[in-house]
Short mmCIF file of C-alpha atoms in Angstrom, two decimals:
data_model
loop_
_atom_site.label_atom_id
_atom_site.label_comp_id
_atom_site.label_asym_id
_atom_site.label_seq_id
_atom_site.Cartn_x
_atom_site.Cartn_y
_atom_site.Cartn_z
CA VAL A 1 -6.68 21.56 -7.98
CA ARG A 2 -9.27 18.89 -7.26
CA LYS A 3 -11.34 19.74 -10.31
CA LYS A 4 -8.27 19.81 -12.55
CA TYR A 5 -6.68 16.54 -11.43
CA ASP A 6 -9.84 14.49 -10.84
CA ASN A 7 -10.08 14.72 -14.64
CA LYS A 8 -9.08 11.34 -16.00
CA ILE A 9 -7.83 12.70 -19.28
CA TYR A 10 -5.56 15.23 -17.58
CA PHE A 11 -4.32 12.48 -15.26
CA ASN A 12 -2.80 10.66 -18.25
CA LYS A 13 -0.68 13.77 -18.92
CA ILE A 14 0.68 13.53 -15.38
CA LEU A 15 1.69 9.87 -16.02
CA GLU A 16 3.55 10.96 -19.17
CA LYS A 17 5.38 13.78 -17.38
CA THR A 18 6.39 11.55 -14.44
CA ASN A 19 7.42 8.52 -16.59
CA LEU A 20 4.81 6.24 -15.04
CA PRO A 21 3.16 3.39 -16.98
CA ALA A 22 -0.31 3.77 -18.49
CA PRO A 23 -2.44 1.33 -20.52
CA PRO A 24 -2.67 2.27 -24.19
CA TYR A 25 -5.44 4.81 -24.66
CA LEU A 26 -7.04 7.36 -26.98
CA ILE A 27 -9.35 10.31 -26.66
CA SER A 28 -12.62 10.29 -28.54
CA SER A 29 -15.65 12.50 -29.03
CA GLN A 30 -18.45 11.21 -26.84
CA ASP A 31 -20.89 11.67 -29.72
CA ASN A 32 -18.91 9.78 -32.33
CA ILE A 33 -17.24 6.72 -30.81
CA GLY A 34 -16.30 4.38 -33.69
CA TYR A 35 -16.24 0.84 -32.35
CA ASP A 36 -14.36 -0.76 -35.25
CA GLU A 37 -11.71 1.93 -35.24
CA ILE A 38 -11.14 1.66 -31.50
CA VAL A 39 -10.93 -2.17 -31.54
CA ASN A 40 -8.39 -1.96 -34.37
CA SER A 41 -6.31 0.39 -32.26
CA LEU A 42 -6.70 -0.95 -28.76
CA GLY A 43 -8.00 -4.55 -29.11
CA GLY A 44 -11.39 -6.17 -28.48
CA LYS A 45 -11.62 -5.29 -24.78
CA ILE A 46 -11.77 -1.62 -23.88
CA VAL A 47 -12.81 0.73 -21.03
CA ILE A 48 -14.75 3.93 -21.79
CA GLN A 49 -14.48 6.59 -19.04
CA PHE A 50 -16.00 10.04 -18.76
CA PRO A 51 -13.32 12.43 -17.50
CA ASN A 52 -14.96 13.76 -14.33
CA SER A 53 -17.10 10.78 -13.18
CA TYR A 54 -16.57 9.05 -9.82
CA SER A 55 -17.28 5.71 -8.05
CA GLY A 56 -17.67 3.94 -11.38
CA SER A 57 -20.62 6.06 -12.49
CA GLY A 58 -18.94 7.01 -15.74
CA THR A 59 -16.96 3.81 -16.40
CA PHE A 60 -18.05 1.29 -19.00
CA ILE A 61 -16.13 -1.99 -19.45
CA ILE A 62 -16.61 -3.34 -22.98
CA HIS A 63 -15.80 -6.92 -23.93
CA SER A 64 -17.81 -7.21 -27.13
CA LYS A 65 -19.87 -5.26 -29.71
CA LYS A 66 -22.94 -6.22 -27.72
CA ASP A 67 -21.44 -4.68 -24.57
CA PHE A 68 -20.58 -1.55 -26.56
CA ASP A 69 -24.10 -1.10 -27.97
CA ARG A 70 -25.62 -1.74 -24.56
CA ALA A 71 -23.37 0.87 -22.95
CA VAL A 72 -23.58 3.76 -25.44
CA PHE A 73 -27.37 3.48 -25.74
CA SER A 74 -27.94 3.22 -22.01
CA GLU A 75 -29.59 5.78 -19.81
CA ARG A 76 -26.44 5.99 -17.65
CA PHE A 77 -24.32 6.86 -20.69
CA SER A 78 -26.78 9.59 -21.72
CA LYS A 79 -26.70 11.09 -18.24
CA GLN A 80 -22.88 11.22 -18.31
CA LYS A 81 -22.89 12.85 -21.75
CA LYS A 82 -25.15 15.66 -20.52
CA LYS A 83 -22.87 16.32 -17.54
CA ASN A 84 -19.62 16.10 -19.57
CA THR A 85 -18.81 19.66 -20.62
CA GLN A 86 -15.59 18.57 -22.34
CA GLY A 87 -17.47 16.45 -24.85
CA VAL A 88 -14.73 13.80 -25.02
CA VAL A 89 -14.04 10.50 -23.26
CA ARG A 90 -10.93 8.50 -22.47
CA ILE A 91 -10.87 4.99 -23.95
CA ASN A 92 -8.29 2.56 -22.54
CA LYS A 93 -7.14 -0.86 -23.65
CA TYR A 94 -8.66 -3.27 -21.07
CA VAL A 95 -6.05 -4.73 -18.76
CA ASN A 96 -6.71 -8.29 -17.59
CA ARG A 97 -6.88 -7.99 -13.85
CA LYS A 98 -8.59 -9.41 -10.81
CA LEU A 99 -7.54 -6.60 -8.42
CA SER A 100 -7.97 -2.83 -8.24
CA PRO A 101 -5.54 -1.70 -5.52
CA VAL A 102 -5.58 1.77 -3.92
CA MET A 103 -3.40 3.72 -1.47
CA GLY A 104 -3.58 6.95 0.47
CA VAL A 105 -1.03 9.72 -0.11
CA CYS A 106 -0.44 13.01 1.66
CA CYS A 107 1.71 15.90 0.48
CA THR A 108 3.33 17.68 3.39
CA LYS A 109 5.94 20.45 3.63
CA GLU A 110 8.53 17.86 4.67
CA GLY A 111 7.75 15.37 1.91
CA ILE A 112 5.35 12.68 0.65
CA VAL A 113 3.63 10.25 3.10
CA TYR A 114 1.79 7.21 1.89
CA THR A 115 0.01 4.13 3.18
CA ASP A 116 0.35 0.53 2.09
CA LEU A 117 -1.65 -0.90 -0.75
CA TYR A 118 -5.10 -2.26 -0.10
CA ASN A 119 -7.89 -3.38 -2.44
CA GLN A 120 -11.06 -1.82 -3.72
CA ILE A 121 -14.09 -4.10 -4.07
CA ILE A 122 -15.45 -3.44 -7.58
CA ASP A 123 -18.60 -4.86 -9.19
CA ALA A 124 -19.29 -7.38 -6.42
CA PRO A 125 -22.17 -9.39 -7.97
CA GLU A 126 -23.83 -9.96 -4.57
CA VAL A 127 -24.43 -6.21 -4.09
CA VAL A 128 -24.55 -4.60 -7.55
CA LYS A 129 -26.41 -5.86 -10.64
CA GLN A 130 -25.05 -5.57 -14.15
CA GLU A 131 -27.82 -3.14 -15.04
CA LYS A 132 -26.17 -0.50 -12.83
CA GLY A 133 -23.04 -0.75 -15.02
CA THR A 134 -19.46 -1.77 -14.59
CA GLY A 135 -16.58 -0.44 -12.57
CA VAL A 136 -18.92 0.22 -9.62
CA TYR A 137 -17.19 0.88 -6.30
CA CYS A 138 -18.57 -1.44 -3.59
CA GLY A 139 -16.12 -1.12 -0.70
CA ASN A 140 -12.59 -1.98 0.43
CA GLU A 141 -10.59 -4.99 1.57
CA TRP A 142 -7.56 -4.93 3.86
CA THR A 143 -7.54 -8.38 5.50
CA SER A 144 -6.54 -10.40 2.41
CA ALA A 145 -4.51 -7.61 0.75
CA LYS A 146 -1.03 -9.10 0.81
CA PHE A 147 1.05 -7.87 -2.11
CA PRO A 148 4.62 -8.97 -2.97
CA GLU A 149 7.33 -6.35 -2.44
CA SER A 150 7.80 -5.93 -6.17
CA ILE A 151 4.21 -4.67 -6.48
CA LYS A 152 4.46 -2.47 -3.40
CA LYS A 153 7.64 -0.89 -4.74
CA GLN A 154 5.77 0.20 -7.89
CA ALA A 155 3.07 1.73 -5.75
CA TYR A 156 5.47 3.63 -3.55
CA ASP A 157 7.33 4.93 -6.62
CA ALA A 158 4.03 6.20 -8.11
CA ALA A 159 3.03 7.88 -4.83
CA GLU A 160 6.36 9.70 -4.61
CA LYS A 161 6.34 10.86 -8.23
CA ILE A 162 2.67 11.95 -8.40
CA GLY A 163 2.79 13.57 -4.90
CA THR A 164 5.97 15.48 -5.79
CA TYR A 165 4.45 16.57 -9.15
CA LEU A 166 1.28 17.93 -7.46
CA GLN A 167 3.38 19.68 -4.81
CA ASN A 168 5.81 21.28 -7.20
CA LYS A 169 3.35 22.07 -10.03
CA GLU A 170 0.37 23.16 -7.98
CA GLY A 171 1.75 23.86 -4.52
CA TYR A 172 -0.66 21.20 -3.28
CA GLN A 173 -0.61 20.07 0.37
CA GLY A 174 -2.94 17.45 1.76
CA TYR A 175 -4.43 14.03 1.06
CA PHE A 176 -5.32 12.23 -2.12
CA GLY A 177 -6.27 8.69 -3.07
CA LEU A 178 -4.31 6.91 -5.80
CA ASP A 179 -6.15 4.14 -7.75
CA PHE A 180 -4.38 1.33 -9.64
CA ILE A 181 -5.08 -1.78 -11.68
CA LEU A 182 -2.73 -4.75 -11.47
CA ASP A 183 -2.08 -6.54 -14.77
CA ASP A 184 -2.49 -10.31 -14.11
CA GLU A 185 0.01 -11.26 -16.78
CA THR A 186 2.82 -8.69 -16.62
CA LYS A 187 2.37 -7.74 -12.93
CA ILE A 188 2.64 -4.07 -13.93
CA LEU A 189 0.84 -1.81 -11.51
CA TYR A 190 -0.87 0.93 -13.56
CA PRO A 191 -1.90 4.19 -11.82
CA ILE A 192 -5.29 5.03 -13.36
CA GLU A 193 -6.79 7.81 -11.27
CA VAL A 194 -6.03 10.37 -8.55
CA ASN A 195 -8.83 11.53 -6.22
CA ILE A 196 -7.97 14.73 -4.43
CA ARG A 197 -10.35 14.21 -1.52
CA LEU A 198 -10.91 11.79 1.33
CA ILE A 199 -11.98 8.65 -0.57
CA GLY A 200 -14.68 6.08 0.21
CA SER A 201 -12.52 3.99 2.48
CA PHE A 202 -12.85 6.66 5.18
CA PRO A 203 -13.74 6.66 8.09
CA VAL A 204 -13.12 2.89 8.24
CA PHE A 205 -9.49 3.35 7.23
CA SER A 206 -8.84 5.79 10.14
CA MET A 207 -10.34 3.27 12.56
CA LEU A 208 -8.13 0.51 11.22
CA GLN A 209 -5.02 2.67 11.53
CA GLU A 210 -5.96 3.43 15.14
CA ILE A 211 -6.50 -0.27 15.94
CA HIS A 212 -3.15 -1.24 14.37
CA LYS A 213 -1.38 1.68 16.05
CA GLN A 214 -0.36 3.35 12.80
CA PRO A 215 -0.01 7.08 12.41
CA LEU A 216 -3.33 8.46 11.10
CA ILE A 217 -2.92 9.80 7.58
CA GLN A 218 -6.16 11.79 8.11
CA ALA A 219 -4.50 13.56 11.08
CA ILE A 220 -1.47 14.40 8.91
CA GLN A 221 -3.93 15.78 6.33
CA ILE A 222 -5.50 18.01 8.96
CA LEU A 223 -2.08 19.29 10.08
CA GLN A 224 -1.48 20.63 6.56
CA TYR A 225 -4.34 23.11 6.97
CA LEU A 226 -3.47 24.38 10.43
CA ASP A 227 -1.51 27.57 10.61
CA ARG A 228 1.21 26.05 12.79
CA ASP A 229 4.98 25.72 12.47
CA ASP A 230 5.78 24.15 15.85
CA TYR A 231 6.28 20.62 14.50
CA VAL A 232 8.40 18.73 11.98
CA LEU A 233 7.28 15.45 10.41
CA ASP A 234 9.75 12.60 10.21
CA ILE A 235 8.78 11.37 6.75
CA ALA A 236 10.97 8.28 6.73
CA SER A 237 9.58 7.07 10.07
CA LEU A 238 5.96 7.78 9.06
CA ASN A 239 6.38 5.87 5.85
CA ARG A 240 7.80 2.88 7.77
CA GLU A 241 5.13 2.96 10.52
CA MET A 242 2.23 3.29 8.06
CA LYS A 243 2.94 -0.05 6.45
CA GLY A 244 1.87 -3.59 7.24
CA ASN A 245 -1.23 -5.78 6.81
CA MET A 246 -4.40 -4.62 8.57
CA LYS A 247 -7.49 -6.68 9.35
CA GLY A 248 -10.69 -5.14 8.09
CA SER A 249 -13.12 -5.06 5.17
CA TYR A 250 -16.27 -3.19 4.36
CA ILE A 251 -18.91 -3.20 1.66
CA HIS A 252 -21.91 -1.18 0.46
CA LEU A 253 -25.29 -2.80 -0.08
CA TYR A 254 -27.13 -1.20 -3.03
CA SER A 255 -30.84 -1.22 -3.76
CA ASN A 256 -30.16 -2.81 -7.16
CA SER A 257 -33.02 -1.28 -9.10
CA ASN A 258 -33.66 1.89 -11.05
CA LYS A 259 -37.19 1.65 -9.73
CA ALA A 260 -38.28 2.80 -6.28
CA LEU A 261 -37.91 0.09 -3.63
CA TYR A 262 -38.97 0.01 0.03
CA ASN A 263 -37.61 -2.11 2.84
CA HIS A 264 -40.33 -4.16 4.48
CA GLY A 265 -37.91 -5.34 7.15
CA GLU A 266 -35.57 -3.56 9.56
CA LEU A 267 -31.93 -4.34 10.06
CA GLU A 268 -30.88 -3.18 13.49
CA ALA A 269 -27.67 -1.19 13.68
CA GLY A 270 -24.93 -2.85 15.72
CA ILE A 271 -22.74 -5.98 15.78
CA TYR A 272 -23.86 -9.38 14.55
CA ARG A 273 -22.13 -12.73 14.84
CA VAL A 274 -22.04 -15.68 12.44
CA GLU A 275 -22.35 -18.79 14.58
CA LYS A 276 -20.58 -22.07 14.01
CA ASP A 277 -23.76 -23.64 12.63
CA GLY A 278 -24.03 -20.78 10.05
CA THR A 279 -26.91 -18.86 11.72
CA ILE A 280 -26.51 -15.14 12.25
CA ASN A 281 -27.58 -13.39 15.46
CA PHE A 282 -27.57 -9.87 16.73
CA SER A 283 -24.86 -9.58 19.38
CA ARG A 284 -24.72 -6.04 20.82
CA ASP A 285 -25.15 -2.36 20.15
CA SER A 286 -22.26 -0.51 18.52
CA TYR A 287 -21.39 2.01 15.83
CA THR A 288 -17.65 1.49 15.43
CA LEU A 289 -15.26 -1.07 14.00
CA LEU A 290 -13.23 -0.68 17.20
CA ASP A 291 -15.86 -2.80 19.04
CA LEU A 292 -15.51 -5.88 16.79
CA LYS A 293 -13.78 -8.74 18.63
CA THR A 294 -13.54 -11.69 16.17
CA ASP A 295 -13.43 -12.35 12.44
CA SER A 296 -16.88 -13.92 12.64
CA GLU A 297 -18.51 -10.63 13.67
CA PHE A 298 -19.71 -7.81 11.45
CA LEU A 299 -20.99 -4.27 12.06
CA VAL A 300 -24.07 -2.80 10.39
CA SER A 301 -23.80 0.97 10.28
CA GLN A 302 -23.85 4.29 8.43
CA GLY A 303 -27.47 5.31 7.58
CA VAL A 304 -29.29 2.12 8.66
CA PRO A 305 -32.80 2.62 7.24
CA TYR A 306 -36.10 2.65 9.07
CA LYS A 307 -38.86 0.42 7.80
CA ASN A 308 -40.42 1.64 4.53
CA THR A 309 -37.49 3.85 3.57
CA LYS A 310 -37.62 4.65 -0.14
CA PHE A 311 -34.61 3.77 -2.29
CA GLU A 312 -34.30 4.99 -5.89
CA ASP A 313 -31.83 4.54 -8.73
CA TYR A 314 -29.50 1.88 -7.26
CA ARG A 315 -29.03 3.90 -4.07
CA SER A 316 -26.64 2.71 -1.30
CA VAL A 317 -28.76 1.13 1.43
CA VAL A 318 -26.36 0.29 4.27
CA ASN A 319 -22.65 -0.50 4.96
CA ILE A 320 -21.26 -3.65 6.54
CA VAL A 321 -17.86 -3.69 8.26
CA THR A 322 -15.85 -6.66 9.55
CA LYS A 323 -12.41 -7.66 10.83
CA GLY A 324 -12.78 -10.73 8.61
CA SER A 325 -12.55 -10.79 4.82
CA PHE A 326 -15.17 -9.94 2.17
CA MET A 327 -12.86 -10.48 -0.85
CA ASP A 328 -9.90 -12.72 -1.57
CA MET A 329 -6.76 -11.98 -3.58
CA LYS A 330 -8.44 -13.42 -6.70
CA GLY A 331 -11.04 -10.65 -6.50
CA GLN A 332 -13.80 -13.09 -5.48
CA SER A 333 -16.33 -12.62 -2.68
CA THR A 334 -15.65 -14.88 0.26
CA CYS A 335 -18.14 -17.42 1.62
CA PHE A 336 -18.39 -15.23 4.73
CA ALA A 337 -19.28 -12.20 2.53
CA LYS A 338 -21.97 -14.12 0.62
CA LYS A 339 -23.56 -15.38 3.83
CA VAL A 340 -23.58 -11.94 5.50
CA ILE A 341 -24.84 -10.08 2.45
CA ALA A 342 -27.64 -12.54 1.87
CA PHE A 343 -28.71 -12.26 5.49
CA CYS A 344 -28.81 -8.41 5.29
CA TYR A 345 -30.81 -8.38 2.05
CA ASP A 346 -33.23 -11.03 3.37
CA THR A 347 -33.72 -9.06 6.57
CA LEU A 348 -34.26 -5.74 4.77
CA ASP A 349 -36.75 -7.41 2.33
CA LEU A 350 -36.67 -4.76 -0.44
CA LYS A 351 -39.89 -4.59 -2.47
CA ARG A 352 -41.58 -2.38 -5.07
CA ASN A 353 -44.38 -1.22 -2.80
CA ALA A 354 -44.32 0.32 0.65
CA GLU A 355 -45.85 -1.83 3.38
CA THR A 356 -49.12 -0.41 4.63
#
């Protein structure tokens, strides 16, 4: 089921069958993409996507002929072509947007359970360079994610329809992530991708649900794979209790080079605090978001590197988590994010040669 529905081309067929909106698109051979023909059909701004890529690795956002030539002749494009056994790509009309919302959905025997909308952090310029490409997943934002009810209603409708389709068509039970883009002009929320797996927002999302006393969607996912019939889920109650704004944000730091880099400095795992004068100091040992006390603190965690660790091909270096905000509702990095990210990179001191 995962292999079938992670496919972006097949996902568009689900949208058609469930009467959900989709940006105009066409399917093209990956070896013969005619720029002029596509622009005439879809307009001057397009998105090329390889069907089974993930985390933005096979997504190319094109705003001009120069962007197009840079993309199709890039090493990243060539790598995707070699992996793409279908030989075709999906090309969408680009939707003007600042936000890429996401939600968690779980198919259960009693019905469809889903979280509130929150935001993905995509192409944050402080942590990913243009050379890595476009559409690159950098983290998630909950603190500033406050959507009007009209937008949320579109998301809930999509979750119900797609969850019910997967359940009825495939007998699927369990979790999936549902990605959207929000059109700035029309305010249409377009479902663009389903990820039948625990997505990148875990385990932070489970920690946030625990802090905010929400039912854990990951626990509901686990229940679906236990051979038990001594419980009944109250779907209506779960869908009420799993809503509401949560405070939290996290972001990946990438090495930002296709060449090997080494960190000459060490960034100690634990909680740091941004002081009133702007300085940043280590506060205390920790490994979990649950230990953060204020919005001015952040946690450095998940694979914190030892000195002289080697990073190749834009590898993820470390994760930063906060109860504050790393991205606003305009899709821009906050001043807090810029300060924290700069501190982490300065401390890590990534360079081409290992320190002897």
